[in-house]
Coordinates of C-alpha atoms in Angstrom, one line a residue:
M5 CA 104.8 94.9 109.0
S6 CA 105.3 93.3 105.6
G7 CA 105.7 94.7 102.3
P8 CA 102.5 95.8 100.0
D9 CA 100.8 93.2 98.4
A10 CA 101.6 93.2 94.6
S11 CA 98.3 92.1 93.4
L12 CA 96.2 94.6 95.5
T13 CA 94.2 97.0 93.1
V14 CA 93.5 100.5 93.6
S15 CA 90.8 102.4 92.0
V16 CA 91.1 106.5 92.5
V17 CA 88.0 108.6 92.6
I18 CA 88.2 112.4 92.1
C19 CA 84.8 114.3 92.5
V20 CA 84.5 117.3 90.3
Y21 CA 81.9 120.0 89.8
T22 CA 82.8 123.2 88.1
E23 CA 84.7 124.0 84.7
D24 CA 86.4 126.7 86.7
R25 CA 88.9 124.0 88.3
W26 CA 89.4 122.5 84.6
E27 CA 93.3 122.8 84.8
D28 CA 93.5 121.5 88.4
I29 CA 91.3 118.4 87.4
L30 CA 93.7 117.6 84.3
A31 CA 96.7 117.9 86.9
A32 CA 95.2 115.7 89.4
V33 CA 94.3 112.9 86.7
S34 CA 98.1 113.4 85.6
S35 CA 99.4 113.1 89.1
V36 CA 97.8 109.7 89.4
R37 CA 98.6 108.3 85.9
A38 CA 102.3 109.4 87.0
Q39 CA 102.2 106.9 90.0
S40 CA 105.1 104.5 90.7
R41 CA 102.5 102.1 91.8
P42 CA 99.9 102.2 89.1
A43 CA 96.2 102.7 89.7
R44 CA 93.9 100.3 88.4
E45 CA 91.5 103.1 87.2
T46 CA 90.8 106.9 88.0
L47 CA 87.0 107.6 88.1
L48 CA 86.3 111.1 87.9
V49 CA 82.6 111.6 89.1
V50 CA 80.8 114.8 87.9
D51 CA 78.2 116.4 90.3
H52 CA 75.3 117.4 88.3
N53 CA 77.0 119.7 85.7
E54 CA 76.5 118.0 82.3
A55 CA 78.5 120.6 80.6
L56 CA 81.6 119.5 82.6
R57 CA 80.7 115.9 82.1
G58 CA 80.5 116.3 78.5
R59 CA 83.9 118.2 78.1
L60 CA 85.4 115.7 80.6
S61 CA 84.2 112.7 78.4
R62 CA 85.5 114.1 75.6
E63 CA 89.1 114.9 77.1
Y64 CA 89.4 111.2 78.0
A65 CA 87.4 109.5 74.9
E66 CA 90.6 107.4 74.1
S67 CA 91.5 106.8 77.6
R68 CA 91.5 103.4 79.1
D69 CA 92.4 104.1 82.7
V70 CA 89.9 107.2 82.9
R71 CA 86.1 107.1 83.4
V72 CA 83.8 110.0 83.5
L73 CA 80.5 109.2 85.4
A74 CA 77.6 111.5 86.6
N75 CA 76.8 111.7 90.4
A76 CA 73.8 109.1 90.7
G77 CA 73.0 110.4 94.2
P78 CA 71.8 114.0 95.6
R79 CA 74.1 117.0 94.8
G80 CA 76.9 117.1 97.1
L81 CA 80.5 115.7 97.7
S82 CA 79.4 112.7 99.7
A83 CA 77.1 111.3 97.1
G84 CA 79.6 111.9 94.6
R85 CA 82.0 109.5 96.2
N86 CA 79.4 106.9 97.1
T87 CA 79.0 106.9 92.8
G88 CA 82.6 106.2 92.5
I89 CA 82.5 103.5 95.4
A90 CA 79.7 101.8 93.6
A91 CA 81.2 102.0 90.0
S92 CA 85.0 100.9 91.2
R93 CA 86.5 97.7 90.6
G94 CA 89.6 98.0 92.8
E95 CA 89.9 96.3 96.0
V96 CA 91.0 99.6 97.6
I97 CA 89.3 102.8 96.8
A98 CA 91.5 106.0 97.1
F99 CA 89.9 109.6 97.0
L100 CA 92.0 112.7 95.7
D101 CA 90.6 116.2 95.8
D102 CA 90.4 117.8 92.3
D103 CA 92.3 120.6 93.1
A104 CA 95.3 118.7 94.3
V105 CA 98.1 116.7 92.7
A106 CA 99.7 113.5 94.1
E107 CA 103.3 113.0 95.0
R108 CA 105.0 109.9 92.7
D109 CA 104.7 107.5 95.7
W110 CA 101.3 108.3 96.8
L111 CA 99.5 105.1 96.0
R112 CA 102.7 102.9 97.1
H113 CA 102.6 104.0 100.5
F114 CA 98.8 103.6 100.8
A115 CA 99.3 100.2 99.6
E116 CA 102.0 99.4 102.2
G117 CA 99.6 100.1 105.0
Y118 CA 97.2 97.5 103.8
A119 CA 99.7 94.9 104.3
D120 CA 98.0 94.2 107.4
P121 CA 94.5 92.7 107.0
R122 CA 93.2 94.4 109.9
V123 CA 93.7 97.9 108.2
L124 CA 90.5 99.1 106.8
A125 CA 91.7 102.8 105.9
V126 CA 94.9 104.6 104.9
G127 CA 95.1 108.5 104.9
G128 CA 97.9 110.8 103.9
R129 CA 99.5 114.3 104.6
T130 CA 98.2 117.1 102.7
E131 CA 100.4 120.1 101.9
P132 CA 99.0 123.5 101.0
V133 CA 99.8 125.6 98.0
W134 CA 98.9 129.2 98.8
A135 CA 97.9 131.2 95.8
S136 CA 99.7 134.0 97.0
G137 CA 103.0 131.7 97.1
R138 CA 103.2 131.8 101.0
R139 CA 101.2 131.0 103.7
P140 CA 99.5 134.3 105.2
A141 CA 101.6 135.3 108.5
W142 CA 98.2 135.6 110.9
F143 CA 97.1 131.7 109.6
P144 CA 98.1 129.2 112.3
E145 CA 99.2 125.9 111.2
E146 CA 97.0 124.5 113.9
F147 CA 94.1 125.4 111.5
D148 CA 95.4 124.1 108.2
W149 CA 92.1 121.8 108.3
V150 CA 90.4 125.1 107.3
V151 CA 92.0 125.0 103.9
G152 CA 91.7 120.8 103.7
C153 CA 95.2 120.2 104.7
T154 CA 97.1 118.3 107.4
Y155 CA 97.3 120.8 110.5
R156 CA 100.0 120.7 113.5
G157 CA 99.0 118.4 116.2
L158 CA 98.6 115.5 114.1
P159 CA 101.2 112.8 115.0
P160 CA 103.9 112.1 112.9
G161 CA 105.0 109.0 110.8
R162 CA 102.8 106.2 110.0
V163 CA 100.4 105.9 113.3
R164 CA 96.7 104.6 114.3
V165 CA 94.1 107.5 114.2
R166 CA 90.2 107.8 114.6
N167 CA 89.6 109.1 111.2
V168 CA 91.3 109.8 108.0
L169 CA 90.9 113.3 106.1
G170 CA 88.7 112.9 103.1
G171 CA 90.7 114.7 100.6
N172 CA 93.7 112.3 100.9
A173 CA 92.6 108.9 101.9
S174 CA 91.9 105.3 100.8
F175 CA 89.4 102.5 102.0
R176 CA 89.3 98.5 101.6
R177 CA 86.1 98.0 100.1
E178 CA 85.1 95.9 102.7
A179 CA 84.9 98.9 104.7
F180 CA 82.3 100.3 102.8
E181 CA 80.3 96.9 102.9
A182 CA 80.6 96.7 106.7
A183 CA 79.5 100.5 107.4
G184 CA 77.8 101.9 104.4
G185 CA 79.0 104.6 102.5
F186 CA 79.6 108.4 103.2
A187 CA 76.7 110.3 104.9
T188 CA 74.8 112.7 102.8
G189 CA 73.9 116.1 104.5
I190 CA 76.7 116.6 106.1
G191 CA 79.7 117.3 103.6
R192 CA 80.3 119.9 100.9
D193 CA 77.9 120.8 98.3
G194 CA 79.7 122.6 95.6
D195 CA 80.5 126.3 96.6
K196 CA 77.8 126.2 99.3
R197 CA 78.4 126.6 103.2
P198 CA 81.5 124.8 103.5
L199 CA 80.5 122.1 105.8
G200 CA 82.6 118.9 106.3
C201 CA 83.3 115.8 109.0
E202 CA 81.8 113.4 106.7
E203 CA 84.7 111.0 106.6
T204 CA 85.1 111.5 110.2
E205 CA 81.1 110.0 110.8
L206 CA 82.3 107.5 108.4
C207 CA 85.3 106.3 110.1
I208 CA 83.5 106.4 113.4
R209 CA 80.8 104.4 112.0
L210 CA 83.4 101.8 110.5
A211 CA 84.8 101.4 114.0
R212 CA 81.5 100.4 115.8
A213 CA 80.6 98.1 112.4
R214 CA 84.3 96.4 112.8
P215 CA 85.9 96.9 116.4
D216 CA 88.9 95.0 115.1
A217 CA 89.4 97.4 112.2
V218 CA 92.8 99.8 112.2
L219 CA 92.8 103.3 110.6
L220 CA 96.1 104.8 109.7
I221 CA 97.6 107.9 108.5
D222 CA 101.0 107.7 106.7
D223 CA 102.4 111.2 106.5
R224 CA 104.5 110.0 103.5
A225 CA 101.8 109.7 101.4
V226 CA 101.6 113.2 100.4
I227 CA 99.5 115.5 98.2
H228 CA 99.6 119.0 97.2
H229 CA 96.2 121.0 97.7
R230 CA 96.0 124.2 96.0
V231 CA 94.2 126.9 98.3
P232 CA 92.4 129.8 96.3
G233 CA 93.3 133.5 97.1
A234 CA 89.7 134.0 98.7
R235 CA 90.6 131.0 101.3
E236 CA 93.4 133.2 102.2
H237 CA 91.3 135.7 104.1
F238 CA 89.9 135.7 107.6
G239 CA 86.4 136.1 106.4
Y240 CA 86.8 132.7 104.9
F241 CA 88.5 131.1 108.2
R242 CA 85.6 132.6 110.4
T243 CA 83.2 130.9 107.8
R244 CA 84.7 127.6 107.7
T245 CA 85.5 127.4 111.5
Y246 CA 81.6 128.1 112.1
A247 CA 80.7 125.2 109.5
E248 CA 82.9 122.8 111.1
G249 CA 81.2 123.4 114.6
L250 CA 78.0 122.8 112.8
S251 CA 79.1 119.7 111.2
K252 CA 80.6 118.5 114.6
A253 CA 77.1 118.9 116.1
L254 CA 75.7 116.5 113.3
V255 CA 78.6 113.9 114.0
A256 CA 78.1 114.0 117.8
R257 CA 74.2 113.5 117.1
S258 CA 74.8 110.6 115.0
V259 CA 77.8 108.6 116.9
G260 CA 77.5 110.4 120.4
A261 CA 79.8 112.9 121.8
D262 CA 82.2 110.8 123.4
K263 CA 83.3 109.5 119.8
G264 CA 82.2 112.2 117.9
L265 CA 84.6 114.8 120.1
E266 CA 87.3 112.3 121.2
S267 CA 90.0 113.8 119.1
E268 CA 88.9 117.0 119.3
R269 CA 89.4 117.6 123.1
R270 CA 93.0 116.7 122.9
Y271 CA 93.4 119.1 120.2
A272 CA 91.4 122.0 122.0
T273 CA 93.0 121.3 125.2
R274 CA 96.6 120.6 124.2
V275 CA 97.4 121.6 120.8
L276 CA 95.6 125.0 120.5
P277 CA 96.8 126.4 123.7
A278 CA 100.3 125.7 122.8
G279 CA 99.6 127.5 119.5
V280 CA 98.4 130.5 121.3
V281 CA 101.6 130.5 123.6
R282 CA 103.8 130.3 120.4
G283 CA 101.9 133.1 119.0
L284 CA 102.2 135.3 121.8
R285 CA 106.0 134.4 122.2
D286 CA 106.7 135.3 118.6
A287 CA 105.0 138.5 119.0
A288 CA 107.1 139.4 122.2
L289 CA 110.1 138.6 120.1
A290 CA 108.7 140.8 117.1
R291 CA 108.3 138.0 114.8
P292 CA 105.7 138.7 112.0
G293 CA 102.3 137.5 112.6
G294 CA 102.7 136.3 115.8
A295 CA 99.8 138.0 117.8
G296 CA 97.8 137.4 114.6
R297 CA 98.1 133.8 114.8
A298 CA 97.3 133.6 118.4
G299 CA 94.2 136.0 118.0
A300 CA 93.2 133.5 115.0
I301 CA 93.2 130.5 117.0
V302 CA 91.1 132.2 120.0
A303 CA 88.7 133.5 117.3
G304 CA 88.6 129.8 115.6
V305 CA 87.9 128.2 118.9
L306 CA 85.0 130.5 119.5
T307 CA 83.4 130.5 115.9
A308 CA 83.4 126.7 116.0
A309 CA 82.1 126.8 119.4
G310 CA 79.4 128.9 118.4
G311 CA 78.5 126.8 115.2
Y312 CA 78.5 123.8 117.6
L313 CA 76.1 125.2 119.7
V314 CA 73.8 126.4 116.8
G315 CA 74.1 122.7 115.3
T316 CA 73.2 121.2 118.6
V317 CA 70.1 123.2 119.1
R318 CA 69.0 122.6 115.1
A319 CA 69.8 119.0 115.7
R320 CA 67.5 118.6 118.6
R321 CA 64.7 120.6 117.0
G322 CA 65.0 118.2 114.1
G323 CA 66.1 121.0 111.6
V324 CA 69.0 119.1 110.1
A325 CA 69.5 115.6 109.2
F326 CA 71.6 113.3 107.2
S327 CA 71.3 109.9 105.8
V328 CA 73.5 106.6 105.2
A329 CA 73.0 104.3 102.4
P330 CA 74.4 101.1 101.5
V331 CA 77.0 101.3 98.7
E332 CA 76.9 98.4 96.3
G333 CA 80.4 96.8 95.5
G334 CA 82.1 97.3 92.2
A335 CA 84.0 94.2 90.1
R336 CA 86.5 92.6 92.4
G337 CA 90.0 92.1 91.4

């Protein structure tokens, strides 16, 4: 694969919703500004919070590289991302969580992936930054997706995948022209139940619209994602795994169980059993947290399965729905 196109322009979208993350937001923007391969622009999309939008507008009033926008759609992360896509001017749109910072070569590694014109999405690796300073002994790496991070079981290097992970991802603009934007009704809505899978649904939809599309993860494109103390507890773990099951049921309803659960089957039948064995082995060797990790994996599987069953029943009854709207493209070049 040849090197990156120096003329490729990249817009970065950061969706924000609360002043409680003020310092995190500033740090996220600073990390984009420090990139070895500069972004064309950074768009801060504010989710129905006028106080925050006003404060950010004042903070970046003199900045030509940062724009502050109001979410033009319904409350939630998906509509915020769609607002950013529509307003952006880059040929590639990258997404960064508002409580994460990107390493200096983050965009450079993304751009390298697009040297192949078939590549329509490139994701990266997300490392947790635990509020307590270290990973809880009971918390299994296989479930780092619970806190929005790359989990054990994903292949290393630059590899082809079914879907990228939304908090550290990029897409060519033509991906949205082909498949539409992020579905509303699946993803997060502020501090409400932590649903997800909106990027999974989009990527599967994209593959259907463009069967020749290539989606990659490059683990050199690294961001560091802050994990607040409240998410280090088992109660959050249980809530998030249950919500994942609900979300997976929605995705399966949209794209079919074959595609919607394709990667999850390998994860559940290979990665997780190996994690349980490792945990039990560590427990037998009197290593800290071994039994807790094994138990958490089993609990996570059961809770996610319960969420999936409930979500499936709700979907069949028509109790939940989501929608996909076309996203108008921004200015090119």
